[in-house]
N, CA, C and O of each residue as an XYZ file, in Angstrom:
828
protein
N       0.991    -15.519      0.829
C       0.009    -15.517      1.896
C       0.110    -16.805      2.705
O       0.772    -17.758      2.294
N      -0.542    -16.821      3.839
C      -0.437    -17.952      4.734
C      -1.301    -19.123      4.336
O      -1.810    -19.186      3.217
N      -1.463    -20.046      5.258
C      -2.210    -21.263      4.988
C      -3.682    -20.960      4.775
O      -4.213    -19.966      5.270
N      -4.320    -21.834      4.032
C      -5.734    -21.672      3.745
C      -6.547    -21.768      5.025
O      -6.386    -22.704      5.807
N      -7.434    -20.777      5.234
C      -8.265    -20.793      6.432
C      -9.722    -21.066      6.101
O     -10.459    -21.566      6.951
N     -10.155    -20.749      4.884
C     -11.536    -20.976      4.503
C     -11.682    -22.288      3.782
O     -10.691    -22.938      3.446
N     -12.931    -22.685      3.542
C     -13.190    -23.963      2.897
C     -13.998    -23.821      1.619
O     -14.581    -24.798      1.147
N     -14.043    -22.624      1.052
C     -14.681    -22.482     -0.243
C     -16.198    -22.476     -0.205
O     -16.834    -22.855     -1.189
N     -16.794    -22.057      0.900
C     -18.225    -21.837      1.013
C     -19.032    -23.094      0.711
O     -18.546    -24.212      0.877
N     -20.289    -22.892      0.258
C     -21.216    -24.005      0.108
C     -20.975    -24.829     -1.144
O     -21.592    -25.881     -1.311
N     -20.100    -24.382     -2.023
C     -19.926    -25.070     -3.300
C     -19.085    -26.336     -3.184
O     -18.850    -27.000     -4.194
N     -18.633    -26.685     -2.010
C     -17.947    -27.945     -1.825
C     -16.447    -27.839     -1.720
O     -15.778    -28.840     -1.461
N     -15.896    -26.650     -1.915
C     -14.469    -26.442     -1.711
C     -13.571    -26.954     -2.813
O     -12.354    -26.992     -2.635
N     -14.130    -27.353     -3.960
C     -13.310    -27.841     -5.067
C     -13.482    -26.935     -6.282
O     -14.525    -26.298     -6.431
N     -12.474    -26.868     -7.152
C     -12.623    -26.055     -8.360
C     -13.815    -26.485     -9.211
O     -14.545    -25.638     -9.726
N     -14.017    -27.796     -9.364
C     -15.106    -28.293    -10.213
C     -16.481    -27.869     -9.680
O     -17.346    -27.433    -10.439
N     -16.662    -28.003     -8.364
C     -17.943    -27.643     -7.764
C     -18.186    -26.137     -7.843
O     -19.307    -25.694     -8.093
N     -17.135    -25.361     -7.631
C     -17.284    -23.907     -7.689
C     -17.639    -23.450     -9.091
O     -18.496    -22.583     -9.263
N     -16.986    -24.028    -10.103
C     -17.277    -23.656    -11.480
C     -18.696    -24.071    -11.859
O     -19.402    -23.324    -12.536
N     -19.115    -25.251    -11.429
C     -20.470    -25.716    -11.726
C     -21.510    -24.783    -11.119
O     -22.543    -24.522    -11.734
N     -21.243    -24.277     -9.911
C     -22.193    -23.386     -9.257
C     -22.276    -22.043     -9.978
O     -23.363    -21.488    -10.143
N     -21.130    -21.524    -10.405
C     -21.139    -20.269    -11.160
C     -21.939    -20.408    -12.446
O     -22.782    -19.564    -12.748
N     -21.680    -21.463    -13.200
C     -22.342    -21.635    -14.489
C     -23.822    -21.948    -14.322
O     -24.634    -21.558    -15.161
N     -24.181    -22.647    -13.252
C     -25.596    -22.883    -12.981
C     -26.310    -21.562    -12.708
O     -27.441    -21.358    -13.148
N     -25.648    -20.675    -11.986
C     -26.215    -19.354    -11.748
C     -26.388    -18.573    -13.031
O     -27.394    -17.885    -13.207
N     -25.418    -18.668    -13.935
C     -25.546    -17.982    -15.214
C     -26.721    -18.528    -16.022
O     -27.420    -17.770    -16.695
N     -26.940    -19.857    -15.956
C     -28.076    -20.440    -16.669
C     -29.400    -19.931    -16.092
O     -30.346    -19.683    -16.839
N     -29.469    -19.776    -14.777
C     -30.678    -19.212    -14.170
C     -30.884    -17.783    -14.643
O     -32.005    -17.370    -14.938
N     -29.785    -17.026    -14.712
C     -29.852    -15.639    -15.152
C     -30.355    -15.537    -16.586
O     -31.237    -14.733    -16.887
N     -29.784    -16.365    -17.476
C     -30.160    -16.337    -18.881
C     -31.623    -16.752    -19.066
O     -32.324    -16.209    -19.919
N     -32.074    -17.712    -18.266
C     -33.445    -18.215    -18.410
C     -34.489    -17.312    -17.765
O     -35.688    -17.570    -17.865
N     -34.028    -16.251    -17.101
C     -34.971    -15.346    -16.456
C     -35.519    -15.876    -15.145
O     -36.594    -15.465    -14.708
N     -34.781    -16.794    -14.508
C     -35.228    -17.389    -13.251
C     -34.172    -17.286    -12.153
O     -33.814    -18.300    -11.553
N     -33.667    -16.085    -11.879
C     -32.670    -15.947    -10.810
C     -33.314    -16.198     -9.454
O     -34.509    -15.968     -9.266
N     -32.505    -16.673     -8.514
C     -33.036    -16.959     -7.179
C     -32.505    -15.995     -6.123
O     -33.025    -15.963     -5.008
N     -31.497    -15.220     -6.446
C     -30.903    -14.325     -5.458
C     -31.284    -12.880     -5.740
O     -30.987    -12.345     -6.808
N     -31.937    -12.261     -4.783
C     -32.243    -10.845     -4.894
C     -31.224    -10.032     -4.129
O     -30.567    -10.538     -3.220
N     -31.096     -8.789     -4.494
C     -30.166     -7.906     -3.796
C     -30.971     -7.008     -2.861
O     -31.390     -5.915     -3.242
N     -31.181     -7.478     -1.644
C     -31.947     -6.708     -0.676
C     -31.224     -6.723      0.674
O     -30.216     -7.407      0.850
N     -31.754     -5.970      1.595
C     -31.064     -5.781      2.864
C     -31.017     -7.074      3.685
O     -30.084     -7.266      4.464
N     -31.993     -7.955      3.528
C     -31.963     -9.200      4.291
C     -30.797    -10.079      3.847
O     -30.184    -10.766      4.664
N     -30.488    -10.054      2.529
C     -29.337    -10.808      2.041
C     -28.050    -10.204      2.569
O     -27.110    -10.926      2.902
N     -28.004     -8.880      2.647
C     -26.813     -8.214      3.186
C     -26.599     -8.593      4.643
O     -25.476     -8.881      5.057
N     -27.675     -8.593      5.419
C     -27.568     -8.926      6.832
C     -27.126    -10.371      7.026
O     -26.340    -10.674      7.924
N     -27.634    -11.256      6.180
C     -27.287    -12.668      6.299
C     -25.808    -12.919      6.049
O     -25.241    -13.888      6.555
N     -25.189    -12.044      5.269
C     -23.777    -12.217      4.923
C     -22.860    -11.307      5.729
O     -21.706    -11.101      5.354
N     -23.360    -10.764      6.826
C     -22.590     -9.757      7.567
C     -21.546    -10.343      8.500
O     -20.749     -9.596      9.067
N     -21.526    -11.671      8.679
C     -20.512    -12.297      9.517
C     -19.230    -12.521      8.739
O     -18.903    -11.742      7.845
N     -18.504    -13.572      9.068
C     -17.275    -13.889      8.348
C     -17.597    -14.233      6.900
O     -18.563    -14.943      6.618
N     -16.783    -13.724      5.992
C     -17.041    -14.015      4.583
C     -16.435    -15.360      4.193
O     -15.324    -15.699      4.599
N     -17.181    -16.110      3.403
C     -16.744    -17.410      2.924
C     -17.107    -17.563      1.439
O     -17.909    -18.428      1.085
N     -16.531    -16.741      0.585
C     -16.843    -16.841     -0.841
C     -16.268    -18.119     -1.436
O     -15.336    -18.705     -0.885
N     -16.827    -18.546     -2.562
C     -16.319    -19.759     -3.202
C     -15.622    -19.470     -4.530
O     -15.067    -20.383     -5.141
N     -15.642    -18.228     -4.983
C     -14.982    -17.898     -6.250
C     -14.592    -16.437     -6.251
O     -15.176    -15.624     -5.535
N     -13.592    -16.108     -7.065
C     -13.256    -14.720     -7.352
C     -13.342    -14.547     -8.861
O     -12.790    -15.340     -9.624
N     -14.039    -13.504     -9.277
C     -14.233    -13.245    -10.700
C     -13.560    -11.923    -11.049
O     -13.875    -10.880    -10.476
N     -12.635    -11.984    -11.993
C     -11.957    -10.793    -12.501
C     -12.602    -10.425    -13.831
O     -12.527    -11.184    -14.797
N     -13.234     -9.264    -13.874
C     -13.915     -8.841    -15.089
C     -13.572     -7.421    -15.471
O     -12.726     -6.774    -14.855
N     -14.242     -6.955    -16.495
C     -14.044     -5.597    -17.023
C     -14.948     -4.618    -16.278
O     -15.929     -5.022    -15.653
N     -14.613     -3.338    -16.347
C     -15.426     -2.309    -15.701
C     -16.694     -1.990    -16.479
O     -17.513     -1.204    -16.004
N     -16.882     -2.566    -17.645
C     -18.027     -2.263    -18.500
C     -19.336     -2.340    -17.710
O     -19.616     -3.345    -17.056
N     -20.132     -1.273    -17.775
C     -21.362     -1.196    -16.987
C     -22.419     -2.194    -17.433
O     -23.398     -2.426    -16.723
N     -22.225     -2.783    -18.603
C     -23.198     -3.761    -19.108
C     -22.945     -5.168    -18.581
O     -23.681     -6.099    -18.907
N     -21.896     -5.323    -17.760
C     -21.510     -6.659    -17.302
C     -21.413     -6.684    -15.768
O     -20.312     -6.783    -15.226
N     -22.551     -6.595    -15.064
C     -22.530     -6.649    -13.595
C     -22.338     -8.090    -13.122
O     -23.231     -8.922    -13.288
N     -21.209     -8.378    -12.548
C     -20.798     -9.767    -12.356
C     -21.677    -10.549    -11.378
O     -22.027    -11.695    -11.661
N     -22.041     -9.963    -10.239
C     -22.915    -10.696     -9.327
C     -24.249    -11.028     -9.992
O     -24.809    -12.100     -9.764
N     -24.754    -10.115    -10.809
C     -26.057    -10.329    -11.446
C     -25.994    -11.418    -12.503
O     -26.871    -12.280    -12.548
N     -24.966    -11.396    -13.362
C     -24.970    -12.346    -14.474
C     -24.688    -13.768    -14.015
O     -24.974    -14.722    -14.738
N     -24.127    -13.917    -12.809
C     -23.945    -15.252    -12.234
C     -24.998    -15.545    -11.161
O     -24.942    -16.580    -10.498
N     -25.945    -14.639    -10.997
C     -27.036    -14.826    -10.040
C     -26.502    -15.230     -8.674
O     -26.885    -16.260     -8.120
N     -25.612    -14.401     -8.142
C     -24.984    -14.679     -6.848
C     -25.403    -13.640     -5.819
O     -25.511    -12.455     -6.134
N     -25.636    -14.080     -4.607
C     -26.057    -13.197     -3.542
C     -24.850    -12.650     -2.781
O     -23.706    -12.957     -3.113
N     -25.112    -11.850     -1.773
C     -24.066    -11.263     -0.945
C     -23.188    -12.361     -0.345
O     -23.693    -13.375      0.137
N     -21.887    -12.156     -0.379
C     -20.961    -13.059      0.275
C     -20.557    -14.277     -0.526
O     -19.734    -15.067     -0.064
N     -21.119    -14.453     -1.727
C     -20.848    -15.675     -2.490
C     -19.569    -15.591     -3.304
O     -18.807    -16.556     -3.363
N     -19.322    -14.439     -3.935
C     -18.141    -14.313     -4.785
C     -17.435    -12.988     -4.511
O     -18.063    -11.994     -4.145
N     -16.116    -12.998     -4.698
C     -15.330    -11.769     -4.685
C     -15.223    -11.267     -6.119
O     -14.996    -12.049     -7.043
N     -15.385     -9.977     -6.298
C     -15.388     -9.392     -7.637
C     -14.290     -8.354     -7.753
O     -14.147     -7.485     -6.892
N     -13.510     -8.450     -8.830
C     -12.485     -7.461     -9.156
C     -12.760     -6.996    -10.575
O     -12.953     -7.818    -11.472
N     -12.781     -5.694    -10.787
C     -13.061     -5.166    -12.132
C     -12.041     -4.101    -12.489
O     -11.836     -3.143    -11.743
N     -11.408     -4.278    -13.634
C     -10.506     -3.274    -14.182
C     -10.808     -3.144    -15.670
O     -11.462     -4.015    -16.244
N     -10.351     -2.088    -16.290
C     -10.535     -1.929    -17.728
C      -9.905     -3.090    -18.471
O      -8.700     -3.316    -18.368
N     -10.722     -3.836    -19.228
C     -10.208     -4.977    -19.973
C      -9.632     -6.060    -19.081
O      -8.743     -6.798    -19.506
N     -10.121     -6.171    -17.846
C      -9.615     -7.114    -16.834
C      -8.082     -7.179    -16.824
O      -7.493     -8.255    -16.722
N      -7.453     -6.007    -16.931
C      -5.986     -5.918    -16.926
C      -5.460     -6.171    -15.522
O      -6.020     -5.693    -14.535
N      -4.383     -6.927    -15.452
C      -3.744     -7.231    -14.175
C      -2.758     -6.136    -13.767
O      -2.121     -5.510    -14.614
N      -2.647     -5.918    -12.465
C      -1.544     -5.151    -11.893
C      -1.244     -5.778    -10.530
O      -1.845     -6.792    -10.177
N      -0.343     -5.202     -9.776
C       0.062     -5.813     -8.509
C      -1.098     -5.855     -7.518
O      -1.236     -6.818     -6.763
N      -1.929     -4.819     -7.518
C      -3.060     -4.799     -6.592
C      -4.048     -5.909     -6.916
O      -4.564     -6.567     -6.013
N      -4.312     -6.119     -8.199
C      -5.238     -7.169     -8.606
C      -4.673     -8.541     -8.248
O      -5.371     -9.373     -7.670
N      -3.412     -8.773     -8.592
C      -2.794    -10.069     -8.287
C      -2.746    -10.315     -6.780
O      -3.010    -11.424     -6.317
N      -2.407     -9.272     -6.019
C      -2.374     -9.414     -4.573
C      -3.744     -9.720     -4.001
O      -3.861    -10.497     -3.053
N      -4.777     -9.125     -4.562
C      -6.139     -9.384     -4.093
C      -6.534    -10.830     -4.355
O      -7.145    -11.475     -3.502
N      -6.187    -11.338     -5.533
C      -6.500    -12.731     -5.858
C      -5.697    -13.678     -4.972
O      -6.226    -14.681     -4.493
N      -4.423    -13.360     -4.756
C      -3.602    -14.177     -3.859
C      -4.211    -14.225     -2.464
O      -4.175    -15.261     -1.802
N      -4.766    -13.112     -2.023
C      -5.360    -13.063     -0.686
C      -6.581    -13.972     -0.584
O      -6.677    -14.776      0.343
N      -7.511    -13.853     -1.523
C      -8.733    -14.641     -1.389
C      -8.461    -16.134     -1.573
O      -9.161    -16.970     -1.001
N      -7.451    -16.467     -2.368
C      -7.090    -17.877     -2.508
C      -6.369    -18.372     -1.254
O      -6.700    -19.428     -0.714
N      -5.386    -17.603     -0.799
C      -4.564    -18.041      0.317
C      -5.230    -17.932      1.670
O      -5.031    -18.792      2.528
N      -6.022    -16.885      1.881
C      -6.603    -16.648      3.204
C      -8.057    -17.066      3.328
O      -8.502    -17.421      4.420
N      -8.794    -17.033      2.253
C     -10.220    -17.364      2.318
C     -10.529    -18.738      1.738
O     -11.670    -19.197      1.807
N      -9.537    -19.392      1.174
C      -9.739    -20.742      0.677
C     -10.561    -20.845     -0.583
O     -11.174    -21.883     -0.836
N     -10.591    -19.794     -1.383
C     -11.384    -19.809     -2.615
C     -10.744    -20.757     -3.634
O      -9.556    -20.619     -3.923
N     -11.502    -21.720     -4.189
C     -10.917    -22.696     -5.102
C     -11.000    -22.337     -6.579
O     -10.461    -23.056     -7.420
N     -11.672    -21.229     -6.907
C     -11.882    -20.907     -8.324
C     -11.604    -19.444     -8.610
O     -12.084    -18.556     -7.906
N     -10.820    -19.206     -9.655
C     -10.593    -17.860    -10.179
C     -11.097    -17.862    -11.616
O     -10.656    -18.671    -12.432
N     -12.020    -16.960    -11.924
C     -12.494    -16.834    -13.303
C     -12.111    -15.473    -13.861
O     -12.335    -14.442    -13.226
N     -11.526    -15.482    -15.064
C     -11.255    -14.261    -15.819
C     -12.352    -14.148    -16.866
O     -12.477    -15.015    -17.731
N     -13.144    -13.090    -16.794
C     -14.295    -12.963    -17.687
C     -14.145    -11.763    -18.618
O     -14.204    -10.611    -18.186
N     -13.949    -12.053    -19.896
C     -13.985    -11.018    -20.910
C     -15.390    -10.876    -21.457
O     -16.290    -11.614    -21.059
N     -15.586     -9.940    -22.362
C     -16.919     -9.781    -22.943
C     -16.800     -9.262    -24.374
O     -15.806     -8.638    -24.745
N     -17.815     -9.529    -25.150
C     -17.852     -9.079    -26.539
C     -17.821     -7.552    -26.598
O     -18.317     -6.872    -25.700
N     -17.238     -7.033    -27.656
C     -17.193     -5.590    -27.931
C     -16.557     -4.804    -26.784
O     -17.034     -3.731    -26.414
N     -15.488     -5.346    -26.233
C     -14.789     -4.693    -25.119
C     -14.141     -3.388    -25.580
O     -13.338     -3.379    -26.513
N     -14.495     -2.297    -24.921
C     -13.969     -0.995    -25.311
C     -12.482     -0.854    -25.082
O     -11.805     -0.161    -25.841
N     -11.952     -1.503    -24.040
C     -10.523     -1.408    -23.763
C      -9.714     -2.086    -24.865
O      -8.672     -1.577    -25.278
N     -10.197     -3.235    -25.338
C      -9.506     -3.917    -26.434
C      -9.669     -3.124    -27.720
O      -8.726     -3.007    -28.503
N     -10.852     -2.581    -27.943
C     -11.089     -1.763    -29.135
C     -10.164     -0.550    -29.161
O      -9.631     -0.194    -30.212
N      -9.972      0.091    -27.992
C      -9.076      1.243    -27.916
C      -7.636      0.832    -28.194
O      -6.876      1.598    -28.786
N      -7.260     -0.362    -27.776
C      -5.911     -0.861    -28.042
C      -5.703     -1.115    -29.523
O      -4.649     -0.792    -30.072
N      -6.704     -1.694    -30.171
C      -6.625     -1.907    -31.623
C      -6.435     -0.567    -32.333
O      -5.594     -0.445    -33.223
N      -7.211      0.428    -31.939
C      -7.103      1.747    -32.563
C      -5.731      2.367    -32.322
O      -5.149      2.962    -33.229
N      -5.211      2.230    -31.097
C      -3.903      2.805    -30.783
C      -2.797      2.163    -31.604
O      -1.890      2.852    -32.073
N      -2.863      0.847    -31.782
C      -1.823      0.161    -32.557
C      -1.940      0.471    -34.044
O      -0.929      0.574    -34.739
N      -3.142      0.616    -34.524
C      -3.323      0.907    -35.944
C      -2.895      2.328    -36.302
O      -2.368      2.567    -37.389
N      -3.123      3.271    -35.384
C      -2.785      4.664    -35.665
C      -1.393      5.042    -35.188
O      -0.839      6.057    -35.610
N      -0.828      4.220    -34.302
C       0.469      4.552    -33.725
C       0.392      5.648    -32.686
O       1.413      6.230    -32.319
N      -0.817      5.940    -32.204
C      -1.000      7.007    -31.220
C      -1.312      6.392    -29.852
O      -2.451      6.028    -29.558
N      -0.279      6.290    -29.039
C      -0.433      5.718    -27.697
C      -1.077      6.752    -26.787
O      -0.626      7.897    -26.754
N      -2.128      6.381    -26.038
C      -2.796      7.356    -25.175
C      -1.914      7.774    -24.008
O      -0.956      7.082    -23.660
N      -2.241      8.893    -23.418
C      -1.482      9.386    -22.280
C      -2.031      8.859    -20.972
O      -3.007      8.110    -20.947
N      -1.392      9.260    -19.884
C      -1.849      8.892    -18.559
C      -1.804      7.394    -18.311
O      -1.103      6.649    -18.997
N      -2.561      6.977    -17.324
C      -2.586      5.563    -16.959
C      -3.334      4.704    -17.964
O      -3.218      3.479    -17.946
N      -4.108      5.345    -18.846
C      -4.764      4.587    -19.900
C      -3.742      3.860    -20.765
O      -4.033      2.807    -21.331
N      -2.552      4.424    -20.862
C      -1.488      3.774    -21.628
C      -1.136      2.412    -21.055
O      -0.747      1.508    -21.794
N      -1.271      2.259    -19.731
C      -0.976      0.964    -19.108
C      -1.940     -0.102    -19.608
O      -1.532     -1.228    -19.893
N      -3.218      0.250    -19.714
C      -4.194     -0.708    -20.228
C      -3.849     -1.124    -21.647
O      -3.872     -2.307    -21.984
N      -3.532     -0.147    -22.468
C      -3.188     -0.436    -23.862
C      -1.947     -1.320    -23.937
O      -1.913     -2.281    -24.706
N      -0.942     -1.001    -23.150
C       0.296     -1.790    -23.172
C       0.053     -3.242    -22.767
O       0.661     -4.155    -23.324
N      -0.835     -3.452    -21.799
C      -1.097     -4.802    -21.316
C      -1.956     -5.621    -22.282
O      -1.842     -6.846    -22.336
N      -2.802     -4.949    -23.032
C      -3.679     -5.643    -23.975
C      -3.022     -5.817    -25.338
O      -3.392     -6.712    -26.098
N      -2.048     -4.965    -25.651
C      -1.424     -4.949    -26.980
C      -0.887     -6.305    -27.447
O      -1.062     -6.632    -28.621
N      -0.239     -7.117    -26.588
C       0.255     -8.410    -27.072
C      -0.840     -9.297    -27.655
O      -0.611    -10.001    -28.638
N      -2.020     -9.269    -27.059
C      -3.125    -10.078    -27.576
C      -3.575     -9.575    -28.930
O      -3.914    -10.371    -29.806
N      -3.581     -8.265    -29.114
C      -3.974     -7.690    -30.404
C      -2.948     -8.047    -31.465
O      -3.308     -8.399    -32.588
N      -1.687     -7.959    -31.119
C      -0.622     -8.305    -32.062
C      -0.705     -9.771    -32.457
O      -0.554    -10.111    -33.630
N      -0.944    -10.646    -31.475
C      -1.072    -12.069    -31.766
C      -2.263    -12.348    -32.678
O      -2.186    -13.207    -33.557
N      -3.356    -11.629    -32.470
C      -4.552    -11.838    -33.282
C      -4.348    -11.367    -34.710
O      -4.979    -11.883    -35.632
N      -3.462    -10.381    -34.901
C      -3.194     -9.847    -36.234
C      -3.865     -8.506    -36.419
O      -5.076     -8.441    -36.627
N      -3.104     -7.444    -36.348
C      -3.668     -6.102    -36.350
C      -4.452     -5.797    -37.622
O      -5.357     -4.963    -37.599
N      -4.119     -6.457    -38.730
C      -4.812     -6.196    -40.000
C      -5.952     -7.169    -40.264
O      -6.636     -7.060    -41.282
N      -6.159     -8.105    -39.370
C      -7.252     -9.064    -39.539
C      -8.588     -8.353    -39.328
O      -8.754     -7.672    -38.316
N      -9.545     -8.488    -40.248
C     -10.851     -7.836    -40.058
C     -11.555     -8.264    -38.772
O     -12.377     -7.522    -38.234
N     -11.234     -9.456    -38.284
C     -11.850     -9.965    -37.055
C     -10.947     -9.781    -35.849
O     -11.060    -10.514    -34.867
N     -10.049     -8.804    -35.919
C      -9.061     -8.653    -34.855
C      -9.713     -8.415    -33.494
O      -9.207     -8.906    -32.485
N     -10.819     -7.675    -33.440
C     -11.407     -7.360    -32.132
C     -11.887     -8.609    -31.394
O     -11.432     -8.845    -30.275
N     -12.778     -9.419    -31.959
C     -13.182    -10.626    -31.216
C     -12.047    -11.606    -30.976
O     -12.012    -12.275    -29.944
N     -11.116    -11.696    -31.924
C      -9.977    -12.588    -31.738
C      -9.090    -12.113    -30.594
O      -8.647    -12.912    -29.769
N      -8.835    -10.814    -30.550
C      -7.967    -10.253    -29.510
C      -8.620    -10.351    -28.134
O      -7.933    -10.578    -27.138
N      -9.934    -10.183    -28.071
C     -10.641    -10.302    -26.794
C     -10.419    -11.690    -26.206
O     -10.130    -11.830    -25.018
N     -10.554    -12.709    -27.038
C     -10.366    -14.078    -26.569
C      -8.910    -14.348    -26.198
O      -8.632    -14.987    -25.182
N      -7.996    -13.867    -27.010
C      -6.579    -14.056    -26.709
C      -6.189    -13.356    -25.409
O      -5.385    -13.870    -24.631
N      -6.765    -12.187    -25.187
C      -6.431    -11.448    -23.965
C      -6.931    -12.193    -22.723
O      -6.242    -12.228    -21.703
N      -8.116    -12.783    -22.806
C      -8.603    -13.590    -21.687
C      -7.641    -14.740    -21.422
O      -7.263    -14.988    -20.277
N      -7.249    -15.438    -22.472
C      -6.365    -16.596    -22.307
C      -4.998    -16.182    -21.771
O      -4.415    -16.900    -20.959
N      -4.482    -15.051    -22.207
C      -3.193    -14.572    -21.713
C      -3.293    -14.238    -20.222
O      -2.375    -14.527    -19.454
N      -4.407    -13.630    -19.821
C      -4.600    -13.295    -18.411
C      -4.677    -14.557    -17.561
O      -4.107    -14.615    -16.472
N      -5.382    -15.564    -18.061
C      -5.473    -16.842    -17.354
C      -4.085    -17.453    -17.172
O      -3.740    -17.901    -16.078
N      -3.289    -17.470    -18.243
C      -1.945    -18.056    -18.156
C      -1.070    -17.302    -17.169
O      -0.301    -17.911    -16.426
N      -1.182    -15.986    -17.158
C      -0.389    -15.184    -16.224
C      -0.747    -15.514    -14.782
O       0.139    -15.653    -13.939
N      -2.024    -15.639    -14.497
C      -2.446    -15.954    -13.134
C      -2.045    -17.364    -12.739
O      -1.653    -17.595    -11.595
N      -2.137    -18.303    -13.655
C      -1.739    -19.677    -13.332
C      -0.254    -19.770    -12.986
O       0.166    -20.660    -12.246
N       0.537    -18.842    -13.532
C       1.977    -18.839    -13.286
C       2.373    -17.952    -12.111
O       3.553    -17.884    -11.768
N       1.413    -17.272    -11.486
C       1.695    -16.391    -10.359
C       2.394    -17.168     -9.248
O       2.055    -18.319     -8.972
N       3.364    -16.531     -8.620
C       4.207    -17.215     -7.634
C       3.412    -17.866     -6.510
O       3.782    -18.944     -6.045
N       2.325    -17.235     -6.061
C       1.552    -17.777     -4.948
C       0.333    -18.580     -5.398
O      -0.354    -19.173     -4.566
N       0.058    -18.607     -6.694
C      -1.075    -19.376     -7.197
C      -0.650    -20.660     -7.898
O      -1.418    -21.620     -7.960
N       0.565    -20.679     -8.422
C       1.008    -21.821     -9.222
C       0.968    -23.128     -8.435
O       0.561    -24.159     -8.971
N       1.384    -23.096     -7.174
C       1.392    -24.306     -6.370
C       0.000    -24.888     -6.178
O      -0.216    -26.063     -6.475
N      -0.969    -24.078     -5.680
C      -2.329    -24.592     -5.537
C      -2.946    -25.027     -6.871
O      -3.707    -25.993     -6.918
N      -2.616    -24.310     -7.959
C      -3.137    -24.702     -9.278
C      -2.581    -26.060     -9.685
O      -3.326    -26.939    -10.119
N      -1.267    -26.229     -9.542
C      -0.636    -27.501     -9.918
C      -1.155    -28.657     -9.077
O      -1.253    -29.785     -9.558
N      -1.490    -28.377     -7.815
C      -1.986    -29.419     -6.920
C      -3.463    -29.727     -7.130
O      -3.992    -30.674     -6.549
N      -4.133    -28.920     -7.967
C      -5.544    -29.152     -8.239
C      -6.493    -28.581     -7.202
O      -7.695    -28.840     -7.249
N      -5.954    -27.796     -6.256
C      -6.817    -27.197     -5.231
C      -7.503    -25.935     -5.732
O      -8.538    -25.525     -5.208
N      -6.911    -25.327     -6.755
C      -7.434    -24.086     -7.319
C      -7.437    -24.205     -8.837
O      -6.510    -24.761     -9.427
N      -8.478    -23.684     -9.458
C      -8.534    -23.616    -10.917
C      -8.632    -22.160    -11.341
O      -9.318    -21.361    -10.705
N      -7.938    -21.824    -12.422
C      -8.054    -20.506    -13.039
C      -8.606    -20.739    -14.437
O      -7.967    -21.389    -15.265
N      -9.797    -20.206    -14.694
C     -10.469    -20.451    -15.967
C     -10.821    -19.130    -16.636
O     -10.900    -18.089    -15.983
N     -11.031    -19.189    -17.943
C     -11.420    -18.019    -18.709
C     -12.807    -18.177    -19.280
O     -13.228    -19.280    -19.629
N     -13.520    -17.062    -19.375
C     -14.861    -17.095    -19.937
C     -15.115    -15.854    -20.765
O     -14.377    -14.872    -20.684
N     -16.173    -15.910    -21.563
C     -16.556    -14.791    -22.414
C     -18.052    -14.540    -22.257
O     -18.861    -15.457    -22.398
N     -18.413    -13.293    -21.966
C     -19.802    -12.911    -21.767
C     -20.364    -12.322    -23.050
O     -19.771    -11.418    -23.640
N     -21.511    -12.839    -23.480
C     -22.187    -12.348    -24.673
C     -23.201    -11.283    -24.263
O     -24.163    -11.571    -23.552
N     -22.978    -10.058    -24.716
C     -23.812     -8.941    -24.290
C     -25.281     -9.128    -24.668
O     -26.166     -8.777    -23.888
N     -25.546     -9.672    -25.842
C     -26.913     -9.750    -26.338
C     -27.749    -10.805    -25.630
O     -28.956    -10.631    -25.463
N     -27.109    -11.910    -25.208
C     -27.868    -13.020    -24.617
C     -27.664    -13.165    -23.125
O     -28.488    -13.781    -22.449
N     -26.576    -12.606    -22.590
C     -26.270    -12.767    -21.176
C     -25.540    -14.044    -20.854
O     -25.280    -14.329    -19.685
N     -25.198    -14.829    -21.873
C     -24.583    -16.134    -21.642
C     -23.075    -16.040    -21.469
O     -22.402    -15.262    -22.146
N     -22.557    -16.848    -20.548
C     -21.109    -16.992    -20.350
C     -20.665    -18.314    -20.954
O     -21.200    -19.372    -20.622
N     -19.680    -18.244    -21.846
C     -19.099    -19.453    -22.445
C     -17.676    -19.580    -21.955
O     -16.926    -18.604    -21.928
N     -17.304    -20.794    -21.564
C     -15.923    -21.037    -21.149
C     -15.003    -21.072    -22.346
O     -15.380    -21.555    -23.414
N     -13.795    -20.558    -22.172
C     -12.790    -20.574    -23.225
C     -11.747    -21.617    -22.895
O     -11.318    -21.731    -21.747
N     -11.335    -22.377    -23.891
C     -10.243    -23.322    -23.664
C      -8.967    -22.536    -23.395
O      -8.879    -21.378    -23.802
N      -7.983    -23.114    -22.731
C      -6.794    -22.372    -22.315
C      -5.823    -22.051    -23.424
O      -4.877    -21.301    -23.187
N      -6.003    -22.578    -24.627
C      -5.033    -22.380    -25.705
C      -5.209    -21.032    -26.402
O      -4.467    -20.716    -27.332
């Protein structure tokens, strides 16, 4: 993509500021004190040029609505959701666009506890029964994390969920159009884990 045209919205245009704003929103959400409502006035206010400060790649799970759990209003963040936050060319191209054209300084990969896509992958590897259709693509992409976690480990599901987030983060950091901005410190790619019971997002170390 071409040169950066946006400045990363109100969060200051830096990875650190963008991450701090996301996590502050999550703390408001967890404490029951959100400040952003989803109403038509917010939609109208964001109807001009978009200037988001982050892109969040998450799972399609209906229990994890990304704008809500980060307490973000219209126009603040770009959201991409796939089963098990699996990457494909469309997802990578979308992230490249918002980083390259909109000046977004932060990419967050957000996994969540009890992820059904990871659970289905564990079951497929244990039984040797690979699903048909495009669901097989999800299983194939998640399988390395399950294998690394140890298919016979009783804690394979939570371990694999975390490994899959970290693998996705590493893949994005190495992306041809993201690696340069990441290395220069203009963009950060981070991983997080959402706790279904509490609503809290915890950052995961990159290892």
